[in-house]
Short mmCIF file of C-alpha atoms in Angstrom, two decimals:
data_model
loop_
_atom_site.label_atom_id
_atom_site.label_comp_id
_atom_site.label_asym_id
_atom_site.label_seq_id
_atom_site.Cartn_x
_atom_site.Cartn_y
_atom_site.Cartn_z
CA MET A 136 -31.40 -230.12 -52.33
CA THR A 137 -29.38 -232.85 -53.41
CA GLY A 138 -25.41 -232.76 -52.99
CA ILE A 139 -23.26 -235.05 -54.89
CA ARG A 140 -20.18 -236.94 -55.02
CA LEU A 141 -18.39 -237.59 -58.38
CA LEU A 142 -16.61 -240.83 -59.15
CA THR A 143 -14.80 -240.95 -62.70
CA VAL A 144 -13.80 -244.73 -63.40
CA PRO A 145 -12.29 -246.14 -66.55
CA THR A 146 -14.30 -248.88 -68.36
CA THR A 147 -13.04 -252.07 -70.14
CA GLY A 148 -16.06 -251.94 -72.39
CA PRO A 149 -19.70 -250.34 -72.85
CA ASP A 150 -21.01 -253.14 -70.76
CA ASP A 151 -18.68 -252.67 -68.00
CA VAL A 152 -20.59 -251.57 -64.60
CA GLY A 153 -17.80 -252.23 -62.35
CA ALA A 154 -17.87 -248.54 -61.09
CA LEU A 155 -20.52 -249.76 -58.70
CA GLU A 156 -18.24 -251.79 -57.01
CA LEU A 157 -16.10 -248.67 -56.39
CA ALA A 158 -19.10 -246.89 -55.27
CA ALA A 159 -19.83 -249.76 -52.89
CA GLN A 160 -16.54 -249.60 -51.38
CA GLN A 161 -17.16 -245.68 -50.50
CA GLY A 162 -20.42 -246.63 -48.86
CA PHE A 163 -22.70 -245.79 -51.67
CA THR A 164 -25.45 -248.07 -53.07
CA PRO A 165 -26.80 -248.38 -56.61
CA ASP A 166 -29.92 -246.32 -55.58
CA SER A 167 -27.83 -243.42 -54.58
CA VAL A 168 -26.74 -243.06 -58.20
CA LEU A 169 -28.37 -240.25 -59.82
CA ALA A 170 -26.69 -240.38 -63.26
CA VAL A 171 -24.31 -242.06 -65.13
CA VAL A 172 -22.59 -240.02 -67.68
CA GLY A 173 -20.06 -241.99 -70.10
CA LYS A 174 -17.88 -241.99 -72.92
CA THR A 175 -17.97 -245.25 -75.11
CA GLU A 176 -15.73 -246.29 -77.70
CA GLY A 177 -18.22 -246.55 -80.88
CA ASN A 178 -18.18 -244.06 -83.72
CA GLY A 179 -20.66 -241.55 -82.27
CA CYS A 180 -22.80 -241.61 -85.14
CA VAL A 181 -26.33 -243.16 -85.73
CA ASN A 182 -25.20 -246.66 -85.93
CA ASP A 183 -23.18 -246.33 -82.56
CA PHE A 184 -24.74 -249.32 -80.75
CA SER A 185 -22.05 -248.78 -78.02
CA ARG A 186 -24.30 -246.20 -76.37
CA THR A 187 -27.28 -248.77 -76.50
CA LEU A 188 -25.07 -251.59 -74.93
CA ALA A 189 -24.13 -249.08 -72.36
CA ALA A 190 -27.29 -247.87 -71.46
CA ALA A 191 -29.10 -251.63 -71.65
CA SER A 192 -26.15 -252.63 -69.13
CA TRP A 193 -26.54 -249.66 -66.81
CA GLU A 194 -30.10 -248.75 -66.40
CA PRO A 195 -31.50 -252.04 -64.90
CA GLN A 196 -28.80 -251.51 -61.96
CA LEU A 197 -30.14 -247.83 -61.51
CA ARG A 198 -33.30 -246.53 -59.57
CA PRO A 199 -36.08 -245.62 -62.02
CA ASP A 200 -35.60 -241.99 -61.84
CA ALA A 201 -32.15 -242.05 -62.51
CA VAL A 202 -30.66 -241.19 -65.77
CA THR A 203 -27.78 -242.25 -68.33
CA VAL A 204 -25.99 -240.40 -70.97
CA PHE A 205 -23.57 -242.06 -72.97
CA SER A 206 -21.71 -239.90 -75.55
CA GLY A 207 -20.12 -242.28 -78.24
CA GLY A 208 -16.61 -241.73 -79.82
CA THR A 209 -13.31 -242.07 -78.08
CA GLU A 210 -11.14 -241.17 -80.96
CA GLY A 211 -7.34 -240.11 -80.41
CA VAL A 212 -6.51 -239.91 -76.73
CA LEU A 213 -10.07 -240.00 -75.32
CA SER A 214 -10.42 -242.98 -72.91
CA PRO A 215 -13.66 -244.89 -72.33
CA HIS A 216 -14.87 -244.16 -68.81
CA VAL A 217 -18.16 -243.37 -66.75
CA ASN A 218 -18.72 -240.54 -64.32
CA LEU A 219 -21.15 -241.55 -61.43
CA LEU A 220 -23.06 -238.64 -59.96
CA ILE A 221 -23.94 -239.89 -56.54
CA ALA A 222 -26.21 -238.12 -54.25
CA ASP A 223 -24.68 -237.33 -50.79
CA ASP A 224 -26.62 -235.02 -48.61
CA GLY A 225 -24.00 -235.35 -45.96
CA SER A 226 -22.67 -231.93 -44.50
CA ASP A 227 -19.09 -230.92 -44.15
CA ASP A 228 -18.44 -227.89 -42.06
CA ARG A 229 -15.30 -227.04 -43.77
CA PHE A 230 -17.42 -225.75 -46.82
CA ASP A 231 -19.99 -223.03 -46.94
CA ARG A 232 -21.28 -224.25 -50.24
CA GLY A 233 -21.09 -227.08 -52.71
CA LEU A 234 -22.38 -228.61 -56.16
CA VAL A 235 -25.98 -230.05 -56.15
CA ALA A 236 -27.74 -231.80 -59.19
CA ALA A 237 -30.97 -232.79 -60.45
CA VAL A 238 -31.90 -235.44 -62.98
CA ALA A 239 -35.29 -235.63 -64.97
CA THR A 240 -36.45 -237.09 -68.25
CA THR A 241 -38.70 -235.33 -70.84
CA PRO A 242 -42.09 -236.71 -71.92
CA VAL A 243 -41.61 -238.74 -74.89
CA ILE A 244 -40.23 -236.53 -78.02
CA ALA A 245 -42.40 -238.00 -81.00
CA PRO A 246 -40.65 -238.25 -84.11
CA GLU A 247 -42.53 -235.54 -85.78
CA ASP A 248 -41.34 -233.14 -82.93
CA ARG A 249 -37.63 -234.08 -82.94
CA GLY A 250 -35.59 -231.19 -84.01
CA ARG A 251 -38.63 -228.88 -83.82
CA PRO A 252 -40.20 -226.14 -81.69
CA ALA A 253 -41.75 -228.76 -79.51
CA GLN A 254 -38.47 -230.22 -78.54
CA VAL A 255 -37.27 -226.95 -77.44
CA GLU A 256 -40.23 -226.42 -75.22
CA ALA A 257 -40.15 -229.51 -73.64
CA VAL A 258 -36.54 -229.19 -72.60
CA ARG A 259 -36.96 -225.54 -71.69
CA ASP A 260 -40.07 -226.66 -69.38
CA THR A 261 -38.18 -229.56 -67.88
CA VAL A 262 -35.01 -227.68 -67.11
CA ALA A 263 -37.00 -224.79 -65.70
CA LYS A 264 -38.56 -226.95 -63.36
CA MET A 265 -35.31 -228.90 -62.19
CA ILE A 266 -33.53 -225.45 -61.47
CA ALA A 267 -36.79 -224.66 -59.35
CA GLU A 268 -36.71 -227.56 -57.51
CA LEU A 269 -32.98 -227.14 -56.91
CA GLY A 270 -33.73 -223.92 -55.12
CA VAL A 271 -31.02 -222.17 -57.13
CA GLY A 272 -30.89 -219.23 -59.66
CA SER A 273 -30.23 -219.51 -63.21
CA ASP A 274 -26.67 -217.88 -62.63
CA ASP A 275 -25.86 -220.53 -60.48
CA VAL A 276 -26.18 -223.48 -63.00
CA HIS A 277 -22.99 -224.20 -64.63
CA LEU A 278 -23.98 -227.35 -66.84
CA VAL A 279 -27.04 -228.62 -68.38
CA LEU A 280 -26.58 -231.84 -69.97
CA VAL A 281 -28.95 -233.66 -72.22
CA LYS A 282 -29.20 -236.96 -74.40
CA CYS A 283 -31.83 -236.45 -76.90
CA PRO A 284 -33.40 -238.80 -79.33
CA LEU A 285 -32.53 -238.86 -83.16
CA LEU A 286 -34.43 -239.98 -86.12
CA THR A 287 -34.05 -243.52 -87.33
CA SER A 288 -34.71 -244.52 -91.11
CA THR A 289 -37.78 -246.30 -89.48
CA ASP A 290 -39.01 -243.22 -87.99
CA ILE A 291 -38.65 -241.24 -91.13
CA ALA A 292 -40.53 -243.83 -93.22
CA GLY A 293 -43.08 -243.98 -90.56
CA LEU A 294 -43.63 -240.13 -90.50
CA ARG A 295 -43.89 -240.08 -94.45
CA SER A 296 -46.34 -243.10 -94.52
CA ARG A 297 -48.56 -240.66 -92.27
CA GLY A 298 -47.93 -237.65 -94.35
CA ILE A 299 -45.62 -235.71 -92.37
CA GLU A 300 -42.25 -234.43 -93.61
CA PRO A 301 -39.41 -234.96 -90.75
CA ALA A 302 -37.10 -232.18 -89.70
CA SER A 303 -34.85 -234.02 -91.83
CA ASP A 304 -34.52 -236.83 -94.14
CA ASP A 305 -31.01 -237.88 -93.18
CA THR A 306 -30.20 -239.79 -89.89
CA TYR A 307 -26.92 -238.31 -89.38
CA GLU A 308 -28.20 -234.67 -89.98
CA SER A 309 -31.11 -235.54 -87.64
CA MET A 310 -28.75 -235.68 -84.87
CA GLY A 311 -27.76 -232.24 -85.26
CA ARG A 312 -31.43 -230.87 -85.53
CA SER A 313 -32.07 -232.60 -82.06
CA ARG A 314 -29.09 -231.21 -80.52
CA ALA A 315 -29.77 -227.86 -81.53
CA ALA A 316 -33.35 -227.99 -80.36
CA SER A 317 -32.31 -229.29 -76.89
CA SER A 318 -29.56 -226.66 -76.58
CA LEU A 319 -31.86 -223.96 -77.33
CA GLY A 320 -34.32 -225.15 -74.89
CA ILE A 321 -31.40 -225.13 -72.25
CA ALA A 322 -30.74 -221.50 -73.38
CA LEU A 323 -34.35 -220.49 -72.80
CA ALA A 324 -34.45 -222.20 -69.67
CA LEU A 325 -31.43 -220.21 -68.27
CA ASP A 326 -32.95 -216.69 -69.54
CA GLU A 327 -30.08 -216.57 -72.24
CA ILE A 328 -32.31 -215.89 -75.09
CA ASP A 329 -36.28 -215.22 -75.58
CA ALA A 330 -38.78 -217.35 -77.35
CA GLU A 331 -38.38 -215.25 -80.50
CA ARG A 332 -34.54 -215.79 -80.98
CA ALA A 333 -34.86 -219.47 -80.13
CA VAL A 334 -37.25 -219.90 -83.06
CA ALA A 335 -35.28 -217.86 -85.46
CA ALA A 336 -32.10 -219.91 -84.44
CA LEU A 337 -33.75 -222.82 -84.86
CA ALA A 338 -34.51 -222.04 -88.58
CA GLY A 339 -30.75 -220.93 -88.88
CA LYS A 340 -31.35 -217.47 -89.20
CA VAL A 341 -29.63 -216.07 -86.43
CA ALA A 342 -26.91 -217.04 -83.92
CA ALA A 343 -27.68 -218.09 -80.48
CA TRP A 344 -25.85 -220.22 -78.01
CA SER A 345 -25.19 -221.29 -74.38
CA ASN A 346 -21.87 -221.85 -72.77
CA ARG A 347 -23.76 -224.24 -70.25
CA ALA A 348 -25.19 -226.46 -72.64
CA SER A 349 -24.19 -229.91 -73.71
CA ALA A 350 -26.56 -232.04 -75.77
CA SER A 351 -25.53 -235.31 -77.76
CA ALA A 352 -28.12 -237.41 -79.53
CA GLY A 353 -28.58 -241.11 -79.95
CA ALA A 354 -30.97 -244.03 -81.17
CA GLU A 355 -31.25 -245.70 -77.80
CA LEU A 356 -33.92 -243.51 -76.18
CA ASP A 357 -36.90 -241.60 -77.23
CA SER A 358 -37.06 -238.94 -74.55
CA CYS A 359 -34.45 -236.48 -73.33
CA HIS A 360 -32.45 -237.39 -70.27
CA ILE A 361 -31.19 -234.46 -68.40
CA LEU A 362 -28.49 -233.55 -65.62
CA VAL A 363 -28.48 -230.08 -64.24
CA LEU A 364 -25.43 -229.01 -62.09
CA ALA A 365 -25.23 -226.10 -60.01
CA GLU A 366 -23.42 -224.62 -56.94
CA SER A 367 -25.37 -223.75 -53.82
CA SER A 368 -24.95 -222.39 -50.42
CA ARG A 369 -27.31 -224.98 -49.02
CA ALA A 370 -24.93 -227.80 -49.79
CA SER A 371 -21.47 -228.43 -48.05
CA ASN A 372 -19.22 -230.40 -50.09
CA PRO A 373 -15.82 -229.79 -51.72
CA LEU A 374 -17.14 -229.91 -55.52
CA ARG A 375 -17.36 -226.78 -57.46
CA ALA A 376 -17.74 -225.71 -61.10
CA LEU A 377 -17.05 -223.19 -63.61
CA HIS A 378 -17.98 -222.64 -67.26
CA THR A 379 -16.59 -220.96 -70.14
CA GLU A 380 -16.43 -221.71 -73.97
CA MET A 381 -13.65 -222.39 -76.46
CA VAL A 382 -13.94 -220.08 -79.48
CA ASP A 383 -12.67 -222.53 -82.04
CA GLY A 384 -10.99 -225.81 -82.29
CA PHE A 385 -7.78 -225.16 -80.91
CA ASP A 386 -8.69 -222.59 -78.17
CA LEU A 387 -6.21 -224.00 -75.56
CA ARG A 388 -5.91 -220.51 -74.02
CA SER A 389 -9.76 -221.08 -72.78
CA LEU A 390 -9.00 -224.28 -71.10
CA THR A 391 -5.46 -223.11 -69.41
CA ASP A 392 -7.39 -220.11 -68.12
CA ALA A 393 -9.93 -222.40 -66.55
CA ALA A 394 -7.49 -224.50 -65.13
CA ALA A 395 -5.58 -221.30 -63.86
CA LEU A 396 -8.70 -220.07 -62.09
CA VAL A 397 -9.26 -223.49 -60.55
CA GLU A 398 -5.68 -223.64 -59.20
CA ALA A 399 -6.23 -219.70 -57.85
CA ARG A 400 -9.18 -221.19 -55.89
CA GLY A 401 -7.23 -224.12 -54.19
CA GLY A 402 -8.84 -226.72 -56.39
CA THR A 403 -7.98 -229.67 -58.52
CA ILE A 404 -9.78 -230.61 -61.87
CA ARG A 405 -11.84 -233.56 -61.39
CA GLN A 406 -13.68 -233.58 -64.89
CA MET A 407 -14.16 -231.42 -68.13
CA PHE A 408 -17.38 -231.23 -70.23
CA ILE A 409 -16.65 -229.95 -73.56
CA LYS A 410 -18.50 -229.69 -76.87
CA ALA A 411 -16.58 -229.72 -79.98
CA GLU A 412 -17.40 -229.30 -83.70
CA ALA A 413 -16.04 -228.50 -87.09
CA ASP A 414 -16.16 -224.77 -87.77
CA PRO A 415 -19.30 -224.61 -90.31
CA ALA A 416 -17.42 -221.90 -92.18
CA GLY A 417 -14.86 -224.31 -93.26
CA THR A 418 -11.93 -222.24 -92.04
CA ILE A 419 -10.31 -221.99 -88.57
CA ARG A 420 -8.32 -218.62 -87.88
CA GLY A 421 -8.18 -218.00 -91.77
CA LEU A 422 -6.93 -221.50 -93.10
CA ARG A 423 -9.16 -223.99 -94.57
CA HIS A 424 -10.09 -227.37 -92.59
CA THR A 425 -11.35 -230.64 -94.50
CA MET A 426 -13.40 -231.78 -91.65
CA LEU A 427 -16.65 -231.18 -93.14
CA THR A 428 -15.53 -232.65 -96.85
CA ASP A 429 -14.10 -235.83 -95.77
CA SER A 430 -16.03 -238.65 -96.97
CA ASP A 431 -14.66 -241.35 -94.89
CA ILE A 432 -14.59 -240.04 -91.52
CA ASN A 433 -17.58 -237.76 -89.95
CA SER A 434 -16.55 -234.23 -88.98
CA THR A 435 -18.04 -234.97 -85.36
CA ARG A 436 -15.10 -237.63 -84.95
CA HIS A 437 -12.46 -235.16 -86.27
CA ALA A 438 -13.60 -232.69 -83.78
CA ARG A 439 -13.70 -235.03 -80.84
CA ALA A 440 -10.04 -236.21 -81.67
CA ALA A 441 -8.76 -232.69 -81.85
CA VAL A 442 -10.23 -230.99 -78.85
CA GLY A 443 -9.95 -234.32 -76.77
CA ALA A 444 -6.31 -234.00 -77.15
CA LEU A 445 -6.44 -230.51 -75.66
CA ALA A 446 -8.64 -231.40 -72.80
CA ALA A 447 -6.58 -234.30 -71.81
CA ALA A 448 -3.43 -232.34 -71.72
CA VAL A 449 -4.82 -229.91 -69.34
CA LYS A 450 -6.60 -232.56 -67.15
CA GLY A 451 -3.74 -234.73 -67.28
CA ASP A 452 -5.44 -237.95 -68.52
CA GLY A 453 -7.70 -239.03 -71.28
CA ALA A 454 -11.06 -239.74 -69.29
CA VAL A 455 -12.44 -236.41 -70.34
CA TYR A 456 -16.18 -235.98 -71.59
CA VAL A 457 -15.75 -234.51 -75.06
CA SER A 458 -18.74 -234.62 -77.31
CA GLY A 459 -18.86 -233.73 -80.99
CA GLY A 460 -21.57 -231.64 -82.62
CA ALA A 461 -21.85 -228.30 -80.94
CA GLU A 462 -25.17 -226.70 -82.39
CA HIS A 463 -25.78 -223.86 -80.27
CA GLN A 464 -23.45 -224.96 -77.40
CA GLY A 465 -20.88 -222.26 -77.39
CA ARG A 466 -20.37 -220.28 -80.49
CA PRO A 467 -20.39 -221.59 -84.06
CA GLY A 468 -17.06 -223.42 -84.59
CA GLY A 469 -16.45 -223.45 -80.68
CA GLY A 470 -18.04 -225.11 -78.00
CA SER A 471 -19.15 -225.16 -74.58
CA VAL A 472 -16.89 -225.78 -71.63
CA THR A 473 -17.67 -227.02 -67.95
CA VAL A 474 -14.97 -227.88 -65.47
CA LEU A 475 -15.69 -229.67 -62.37
CA TYR A 476 -13.08 -229.14 -59.53
CA GLU A 477 -12.56 -230.10 -55.98
CA ILE A 478 -11.49 -227.74 -53.02
CA ASN A 479 -8.63 -228.84 -50.96
CA PRO A 480 -9.95 -228.00 -47.40
CA ASN A 481 -6.51 -227.61 -46.22
CA LEU A 482 -5.51 -224.64 -48.09
CA PRO A 483 -6.76 -221.17 -47.07
CA ASN A 484 -9.33 -218.93 -48.52
CA GLU A 485 -11.36 -221.82 -50.27
CA ALA A 486 -14.06 -219.58 -50.74
CA LYS A 487 -11.77 -216.81 -52.53
CA ASP A 488 -13.98 -214.91 -54.91
CA VAL A 489 -11.97 -215.02 -58.19
CA SER A 490 -14.08 -214.32 -61.44
CA THR A 491 -15.09 -216.78 -63.91
CA PRO A 492 -13.34 -216.49 -67.37
#
């Protein structure tokens, strides 16, 4: 059982690892860092090498089993930053539960398996094992965050030289295919859907999603890096989490309702993990949007900027984790939402049972 601390630190660039200095000031060594989850200032697309630079800068600083998840794109008011999830098994008697974390990496996802059932199964099996090792139930889990591989042009050419057709021959589209496979694997591991529905959803035949899944894709890795966050009565720390969803790109109400629930529980928002996408129907609340037909700016960039403004307004600063491309991560056109918050131990009723939105 691994209780955690959370440090959210602004960065001056993708290669900025200065957050380790702040961690050291609080008594934590690099070996105590379970995961680094960050937003970098690239385009968030296939050729976003800010993610690669960040991963190359951070991974040598961390223990071998730590994971890095970097989401490119800080459009609009979003601010580049990193979130350090730090192992802290210290017990605080003021709390009867707390936030726990597990990290893991799937086996290598071969190019021919990216965006296909084998990737779904690899994520499903890894997440299920992580949940079991944490000793929590699926209902205790509030976020499963995955960074997964995409298909590069070299991958596609290599597959075709072997007579294998890739899941997509478009590198940008392959990002969505990979996110979709990972998200359905998460939904399976959390018992939100069954295998038959997962196969149908991957083929685009039915709708299926998880409000606790967050998946992003990049060229900087060939396996899936996974972080699971859950609440447990076997930990004692002030961190808590809740999850909900945005039903569309300007569903401010879902975010303010979550913020109100945090306040009712005597907490302060520490971080928000939100997925965003351009509604595939081409409309939002009956009006046409042009995010999917803009030849200059990818739709994921539009979506991050729009949703990022709402999230930053609710949290009170731009260091929020908003990731574009929400295939099976919340309902179509919306997106999954996880809020991490910290309880003030000096307020009464810190364990008040207030229903999740």
